Short mmCIF file of C-alpha atoms in Angstrom, two decimals:
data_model
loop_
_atom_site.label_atom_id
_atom_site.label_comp_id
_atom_site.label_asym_id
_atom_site.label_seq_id
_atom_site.Cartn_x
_atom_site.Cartn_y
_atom_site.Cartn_z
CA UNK E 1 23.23 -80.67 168.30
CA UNK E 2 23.05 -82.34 171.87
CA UNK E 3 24.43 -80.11 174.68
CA UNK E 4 26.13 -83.48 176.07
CA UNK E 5 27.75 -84.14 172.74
CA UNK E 6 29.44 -80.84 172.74
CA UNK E 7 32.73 -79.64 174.25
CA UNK E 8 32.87 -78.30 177.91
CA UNK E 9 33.99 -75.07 176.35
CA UNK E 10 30.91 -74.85 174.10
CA UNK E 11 28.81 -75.98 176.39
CA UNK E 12 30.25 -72.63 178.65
CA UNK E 13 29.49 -70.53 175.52
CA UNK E 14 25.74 -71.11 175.53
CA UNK E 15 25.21 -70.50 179.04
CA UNK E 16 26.78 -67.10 179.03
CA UNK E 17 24.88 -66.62 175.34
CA UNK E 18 21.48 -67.13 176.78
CA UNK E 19 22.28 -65.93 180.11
CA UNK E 20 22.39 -61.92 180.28
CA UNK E 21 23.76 -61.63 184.08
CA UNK E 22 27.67 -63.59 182.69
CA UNK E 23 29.46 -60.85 181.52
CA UNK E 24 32.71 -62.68 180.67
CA UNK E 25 35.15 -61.06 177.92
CA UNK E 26 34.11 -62.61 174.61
CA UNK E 27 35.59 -61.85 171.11
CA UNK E 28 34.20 -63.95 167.93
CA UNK E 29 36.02 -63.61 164.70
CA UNK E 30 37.44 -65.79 161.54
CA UNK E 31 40.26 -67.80 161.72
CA UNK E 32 41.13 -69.59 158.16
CA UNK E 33 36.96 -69.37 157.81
CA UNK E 34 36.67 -70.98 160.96
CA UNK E 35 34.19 -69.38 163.38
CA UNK E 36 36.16 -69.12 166.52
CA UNK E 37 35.77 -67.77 170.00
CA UNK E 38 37.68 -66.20 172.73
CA UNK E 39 35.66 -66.39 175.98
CA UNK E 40 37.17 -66.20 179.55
CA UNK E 41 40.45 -66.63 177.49
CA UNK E 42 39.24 -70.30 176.51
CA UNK E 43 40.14 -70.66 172.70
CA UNK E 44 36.56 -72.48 171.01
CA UNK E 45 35.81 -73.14 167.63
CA UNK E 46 31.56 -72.95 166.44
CA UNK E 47 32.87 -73.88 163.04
CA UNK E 48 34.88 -75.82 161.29
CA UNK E 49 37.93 -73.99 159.23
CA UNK E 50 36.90 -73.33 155.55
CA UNK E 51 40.45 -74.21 154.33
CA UNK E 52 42.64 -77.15 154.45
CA UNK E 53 45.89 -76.07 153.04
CA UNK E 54 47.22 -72.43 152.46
CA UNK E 55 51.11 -71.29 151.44
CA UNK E 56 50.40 -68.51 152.92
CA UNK E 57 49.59 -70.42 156.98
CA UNK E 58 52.33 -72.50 155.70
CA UNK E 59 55.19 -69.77 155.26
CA UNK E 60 53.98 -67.77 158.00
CA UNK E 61 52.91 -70.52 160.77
CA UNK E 62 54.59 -73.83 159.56
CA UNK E 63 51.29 -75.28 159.54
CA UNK E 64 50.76 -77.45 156.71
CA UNK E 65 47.46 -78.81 157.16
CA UNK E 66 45.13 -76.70 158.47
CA UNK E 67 42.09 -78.76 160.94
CA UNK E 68 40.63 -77.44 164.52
CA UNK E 69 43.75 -78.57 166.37
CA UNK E 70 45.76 -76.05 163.52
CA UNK E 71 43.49 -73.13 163.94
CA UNK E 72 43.42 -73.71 168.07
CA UNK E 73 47.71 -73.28 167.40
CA UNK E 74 47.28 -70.15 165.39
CA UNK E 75 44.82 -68.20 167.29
CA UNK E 76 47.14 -69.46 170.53
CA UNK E 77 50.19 -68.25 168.97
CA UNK E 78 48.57 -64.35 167.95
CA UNK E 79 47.27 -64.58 171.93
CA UNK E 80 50.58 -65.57 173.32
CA UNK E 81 52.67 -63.54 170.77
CA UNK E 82 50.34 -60.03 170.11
CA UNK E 83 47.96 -60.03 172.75
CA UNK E 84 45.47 -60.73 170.59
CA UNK E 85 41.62 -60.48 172.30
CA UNK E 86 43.82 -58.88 175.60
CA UNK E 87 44.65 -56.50 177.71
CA UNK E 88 48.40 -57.00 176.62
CA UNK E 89 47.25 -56.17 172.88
CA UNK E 90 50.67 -55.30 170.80
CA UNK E 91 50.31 -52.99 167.95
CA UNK E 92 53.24 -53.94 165.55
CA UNK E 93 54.17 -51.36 163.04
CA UNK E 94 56.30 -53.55 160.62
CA UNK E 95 55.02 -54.83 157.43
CA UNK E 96 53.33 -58.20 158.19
CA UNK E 97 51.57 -58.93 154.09
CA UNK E 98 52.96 -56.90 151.42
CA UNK E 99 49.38 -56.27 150.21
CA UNK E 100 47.48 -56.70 153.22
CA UNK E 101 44.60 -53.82 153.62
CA UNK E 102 46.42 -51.83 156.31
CA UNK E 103 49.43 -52.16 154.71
CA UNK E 104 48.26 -50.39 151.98
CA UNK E 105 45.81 -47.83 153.84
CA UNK E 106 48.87 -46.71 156.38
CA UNK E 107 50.78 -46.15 153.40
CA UNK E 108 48.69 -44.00 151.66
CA UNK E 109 47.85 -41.67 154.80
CA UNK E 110 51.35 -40.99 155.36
CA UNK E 111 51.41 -39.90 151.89
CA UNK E 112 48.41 -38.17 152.47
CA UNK E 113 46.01 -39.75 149.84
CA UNK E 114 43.79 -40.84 152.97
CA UNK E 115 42.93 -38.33 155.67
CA UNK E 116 41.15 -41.27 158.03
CA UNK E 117 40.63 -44.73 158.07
CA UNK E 118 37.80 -46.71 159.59
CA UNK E 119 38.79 -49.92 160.84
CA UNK E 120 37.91 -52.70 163.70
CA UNK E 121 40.09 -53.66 166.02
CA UNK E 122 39.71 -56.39 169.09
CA UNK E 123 38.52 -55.09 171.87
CA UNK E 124 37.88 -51.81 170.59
CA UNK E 125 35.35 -52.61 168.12
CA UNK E 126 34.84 -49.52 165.32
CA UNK E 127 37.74 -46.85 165.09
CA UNK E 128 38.62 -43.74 163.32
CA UNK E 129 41.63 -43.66 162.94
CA UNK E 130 44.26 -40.62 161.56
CA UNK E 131 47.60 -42.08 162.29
CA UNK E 132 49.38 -44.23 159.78
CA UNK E 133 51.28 -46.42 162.69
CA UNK E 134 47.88 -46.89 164.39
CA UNK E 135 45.72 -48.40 161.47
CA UNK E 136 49.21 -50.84 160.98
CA UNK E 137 49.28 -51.71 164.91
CA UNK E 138 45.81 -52.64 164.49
CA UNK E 139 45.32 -54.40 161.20
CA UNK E 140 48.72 -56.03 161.42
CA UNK E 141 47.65 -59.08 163.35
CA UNK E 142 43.63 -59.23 162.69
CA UNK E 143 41.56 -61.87 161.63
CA UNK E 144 38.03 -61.06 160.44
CA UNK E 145 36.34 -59.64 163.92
CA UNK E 146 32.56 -60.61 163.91
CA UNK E 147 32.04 -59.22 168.02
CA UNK E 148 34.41 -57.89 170.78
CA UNK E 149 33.94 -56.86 174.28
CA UNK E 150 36.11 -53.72 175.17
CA UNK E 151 39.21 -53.71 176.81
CA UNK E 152 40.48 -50.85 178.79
CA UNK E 153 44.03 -51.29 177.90
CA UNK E 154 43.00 -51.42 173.90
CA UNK E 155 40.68 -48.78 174.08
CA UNK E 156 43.20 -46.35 176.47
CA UNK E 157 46.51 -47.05 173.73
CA UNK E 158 43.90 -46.79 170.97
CA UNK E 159 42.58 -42.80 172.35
CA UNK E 160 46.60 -41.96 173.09
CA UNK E 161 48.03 -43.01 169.60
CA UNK E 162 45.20 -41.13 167.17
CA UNK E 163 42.39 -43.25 167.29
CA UNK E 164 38.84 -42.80 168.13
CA UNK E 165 36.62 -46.05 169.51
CA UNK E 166 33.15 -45.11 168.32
CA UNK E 167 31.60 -47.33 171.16
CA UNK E 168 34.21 -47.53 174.29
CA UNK E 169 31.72 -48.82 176.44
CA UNK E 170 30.53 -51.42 174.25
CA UNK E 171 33.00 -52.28 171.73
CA UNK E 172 30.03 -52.36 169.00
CA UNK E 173 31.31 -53.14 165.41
CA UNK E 174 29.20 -51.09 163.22
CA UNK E 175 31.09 -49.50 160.25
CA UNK E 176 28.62 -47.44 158.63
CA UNK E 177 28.20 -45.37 161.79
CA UNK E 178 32.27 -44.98 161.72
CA UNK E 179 32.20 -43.80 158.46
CA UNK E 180 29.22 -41.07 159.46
CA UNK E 181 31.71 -39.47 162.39
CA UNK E 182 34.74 -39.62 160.17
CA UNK E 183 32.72 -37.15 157.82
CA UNK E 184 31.29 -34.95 160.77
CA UNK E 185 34.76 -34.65 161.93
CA UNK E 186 35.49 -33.05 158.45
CA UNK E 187 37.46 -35.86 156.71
CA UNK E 188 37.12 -35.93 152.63
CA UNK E 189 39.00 -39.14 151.94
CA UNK E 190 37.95 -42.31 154.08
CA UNK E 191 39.25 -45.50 154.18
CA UNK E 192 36.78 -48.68 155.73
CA UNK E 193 37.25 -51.79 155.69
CA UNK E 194 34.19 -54.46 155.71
CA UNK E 195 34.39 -58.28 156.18
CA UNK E 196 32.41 -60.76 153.93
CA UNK E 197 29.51 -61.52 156.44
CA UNK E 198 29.09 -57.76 156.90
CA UNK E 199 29.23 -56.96 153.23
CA UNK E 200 26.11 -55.75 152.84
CA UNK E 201 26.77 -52.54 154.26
CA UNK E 202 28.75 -51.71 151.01
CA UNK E 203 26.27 -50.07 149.04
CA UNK E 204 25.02 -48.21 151.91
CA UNK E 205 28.29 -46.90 152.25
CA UNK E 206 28.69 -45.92 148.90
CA UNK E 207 25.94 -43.88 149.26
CA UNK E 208 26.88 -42.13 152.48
CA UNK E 209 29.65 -39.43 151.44
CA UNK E 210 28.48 -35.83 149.92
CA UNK E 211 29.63 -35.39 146.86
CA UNK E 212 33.00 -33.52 148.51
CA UNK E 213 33.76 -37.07 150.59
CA UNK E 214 35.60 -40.23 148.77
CA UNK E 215 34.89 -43.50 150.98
CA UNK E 216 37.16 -46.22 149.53
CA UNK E 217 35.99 -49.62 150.42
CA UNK E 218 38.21 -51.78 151.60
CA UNK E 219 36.78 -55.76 151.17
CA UNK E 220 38.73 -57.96 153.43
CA UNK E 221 38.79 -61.58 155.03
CA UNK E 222 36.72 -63.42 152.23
CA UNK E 223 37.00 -67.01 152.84
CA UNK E 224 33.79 -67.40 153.92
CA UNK E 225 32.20 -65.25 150.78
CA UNK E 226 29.02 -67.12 149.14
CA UNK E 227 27.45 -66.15 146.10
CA UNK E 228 25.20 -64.05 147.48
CA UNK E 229 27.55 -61.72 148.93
CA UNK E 230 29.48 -61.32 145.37
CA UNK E 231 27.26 -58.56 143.71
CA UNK E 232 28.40 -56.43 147.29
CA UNK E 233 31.56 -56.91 146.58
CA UNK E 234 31.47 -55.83 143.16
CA UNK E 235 31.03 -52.18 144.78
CA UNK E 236 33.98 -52.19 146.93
CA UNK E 237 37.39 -50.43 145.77
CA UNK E 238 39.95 -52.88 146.53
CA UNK E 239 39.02 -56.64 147.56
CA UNK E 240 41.10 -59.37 148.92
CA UNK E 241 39.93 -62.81 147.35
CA UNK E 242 41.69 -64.66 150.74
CA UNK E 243 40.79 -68.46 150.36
CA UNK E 244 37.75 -68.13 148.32
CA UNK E 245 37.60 -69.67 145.12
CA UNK E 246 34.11 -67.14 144.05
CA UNK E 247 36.28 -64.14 144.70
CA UNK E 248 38.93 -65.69 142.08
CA UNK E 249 36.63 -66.70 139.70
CA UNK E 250 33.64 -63.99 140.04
CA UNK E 251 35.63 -61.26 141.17
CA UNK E 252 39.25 -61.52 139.29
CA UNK E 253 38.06 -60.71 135.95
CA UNK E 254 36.87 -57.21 137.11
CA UNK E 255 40.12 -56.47 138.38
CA UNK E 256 42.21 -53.59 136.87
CA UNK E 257 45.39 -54.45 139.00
CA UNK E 258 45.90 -57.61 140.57
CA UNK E 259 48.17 -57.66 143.59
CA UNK E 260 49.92 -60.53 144.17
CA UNK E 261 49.18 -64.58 143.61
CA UNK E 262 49.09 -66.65 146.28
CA UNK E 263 46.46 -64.43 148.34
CA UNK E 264 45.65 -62.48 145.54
CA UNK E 265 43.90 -58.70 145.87
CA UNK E 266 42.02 -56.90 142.98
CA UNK E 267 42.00 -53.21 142.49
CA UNK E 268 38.12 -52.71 140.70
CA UNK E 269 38.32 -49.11 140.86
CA UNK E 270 40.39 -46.41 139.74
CA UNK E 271 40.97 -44.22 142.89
CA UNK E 272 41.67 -48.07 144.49
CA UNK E 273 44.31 -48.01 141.10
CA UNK E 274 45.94 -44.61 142.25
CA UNK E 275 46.34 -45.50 145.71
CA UNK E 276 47.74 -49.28 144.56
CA UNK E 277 50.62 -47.80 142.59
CA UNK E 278 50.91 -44.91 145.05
CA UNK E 279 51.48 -47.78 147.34
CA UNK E 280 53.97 -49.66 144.66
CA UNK E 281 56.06 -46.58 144.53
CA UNK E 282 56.25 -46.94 148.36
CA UNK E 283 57.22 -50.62 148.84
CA UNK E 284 61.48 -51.80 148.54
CA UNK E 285 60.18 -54.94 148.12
CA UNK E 286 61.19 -56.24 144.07
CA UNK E 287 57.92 -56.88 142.17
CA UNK E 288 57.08 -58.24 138.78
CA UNK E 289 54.41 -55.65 136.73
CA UNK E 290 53.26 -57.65 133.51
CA UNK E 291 50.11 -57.90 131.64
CA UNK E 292 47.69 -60.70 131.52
CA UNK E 293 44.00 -61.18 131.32
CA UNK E 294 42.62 -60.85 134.42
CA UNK E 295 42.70 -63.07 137.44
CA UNK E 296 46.34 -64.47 137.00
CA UNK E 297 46.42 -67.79 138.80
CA UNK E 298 48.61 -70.84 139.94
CA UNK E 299 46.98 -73.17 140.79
CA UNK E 300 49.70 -74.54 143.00
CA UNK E 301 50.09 -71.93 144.62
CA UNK E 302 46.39 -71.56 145.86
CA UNK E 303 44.57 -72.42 149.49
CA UNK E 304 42.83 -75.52 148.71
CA UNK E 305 39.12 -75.34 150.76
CA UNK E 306 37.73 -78.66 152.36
CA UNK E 307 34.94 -78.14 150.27
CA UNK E 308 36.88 -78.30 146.91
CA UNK E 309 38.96 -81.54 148.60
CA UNK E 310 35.98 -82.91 148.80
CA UNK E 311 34.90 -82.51 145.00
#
């Protein structure tokens, strides 16, 4: 790529990469399996987004096709809105997915089938958390955080509201670590969730606990999953298949509960099962329990990915 032929605001992103005296606020995550960045609260995008249509971004944004302009609107609106990637960071307790990861996690400490959760949160990087309404605040408007830089405010509510940040002056992301404190703080059932580019970690973290400890692995924002990352995600507890099509197809059949259909998540395990219908018994929401052979799918009801527009 030519630096000319590149946007202002990427060609600002490379100087403060290969420059160690910038130290401007930067936060790179996933956005619809787009690889976007906040720096110096410019809004770029490395990549472009994975998926071109999605009920879900539909329902919940009103966007209906999803291209760089879209994703630029959405990570806007969380910014605006939450205080995403900022010192203004809201932590909203209310429901956002009925079977999003925190959702579920939140929902199971209060009923205390989780003693601590491990989690990421912008501008905070790893936390430990033990409060139900904290691991909600935090997971209710993430996307799929790859790096953060720390943010006083963040870090401050996090420390107040029964959460620890495992690297306040750094805001380091590093989830096996997490997982190591929440058992030398004397936890015995764990919650973490990993992303797909960081699913390799998941059979270390299987094999972290003593044999007194339950970690239960958490998979989350998949998009971007290849087919290399699959047999990692075969460890995990509870995965959500997001907008990939392998997760669906390599995934699904695994699955001893499916949750939901449009975004669907599949239960492999069975303490994921006991927590999942822990977590039914929870929810007001009306639901449909039937059984099918494993993944249930409609097809018009599924993201549709650039690449499979393209086939």
């Amino acid at each position: 790529m030519e630096f000319f032929n590149i946007s202002a605001s990427q060609q600002k992103l490379i100087i403060v990469n290969h420059n160690p005296s910038i130290t401007l606020a930067r936060h790179l995550f996933l956005c619809r399996g787009a690889k976007v960045c906040i720096c110096d609260n410019e809004i770029i995008l490395l990549t472009e987004p994975a998926v071109e249509r999605c009920p879900f971004v539909e329902s919940f944004y009103g966007v209906s096709e999803i291209d760089e302009e879209a994703v630029r609107r959405i990570v806007r609106y969380k910014v605006d809105h939450f205080g995403f990637c900022s010192p203004k960071r809201k932590f909203i307790r209310e429901k956002v997915v009925i079977f999003g990861s925190s959702e579920i996690i939140s929902a199971c400490m209060r009923l205390g089938l989780i003693d601590a959760a491990v989690v990421v949160c912008d501008g905070a990087g790893t936390v430990v958390a033990t409060d139900a309404e904290l691991v909600q605040g935090i997971g209710s408007i993430m996307n799929g955080v790859l790096e953060t830089s720390p943010i006083k405010e963040v870090i401050s509510y996090i420390s107040s509201h029964g959460g620890e940040v495992l690297d306040p002056e750094n805001a380091s992301i590093d989830q096996i670590n997490g997982v190591r404190h929440a058992i030398s703080m004397g936890f015995k059932r764990i919650a973490v969730t990993v992303i797909a580019p960081n699913s390799h970690i998941i059979p270390k973290l299987r094999s972290l606990p003593p044999n007194d400890v339950i970690v239960i692995i958490f998979s989350t924002c998949n998009t971007v999953v290849g087919e290399n990352e699959v047999k990692f995600l075969k460890e995990a507890d509870i995965v959500c298949a997001s907008a990939s099509q392998t997760v669906r197809e390599k995934i699904g059949p695994k699955a001893l509960i499916q949750l939901g259909v449009t975004i669907p998540v599949f239960v492999l395990t069975d303490i994921g099962k006991r927590l999942v219908l822990a977590y039914i018994q929870e929810c007001e929401e009306p639901l449909l329990i039937s059984r099918v052979k494993m993944p249930f799918i409609l097809e018009d009801k599924q993201p549709v990915s650039r690449r499979k527009r393209e086939e």
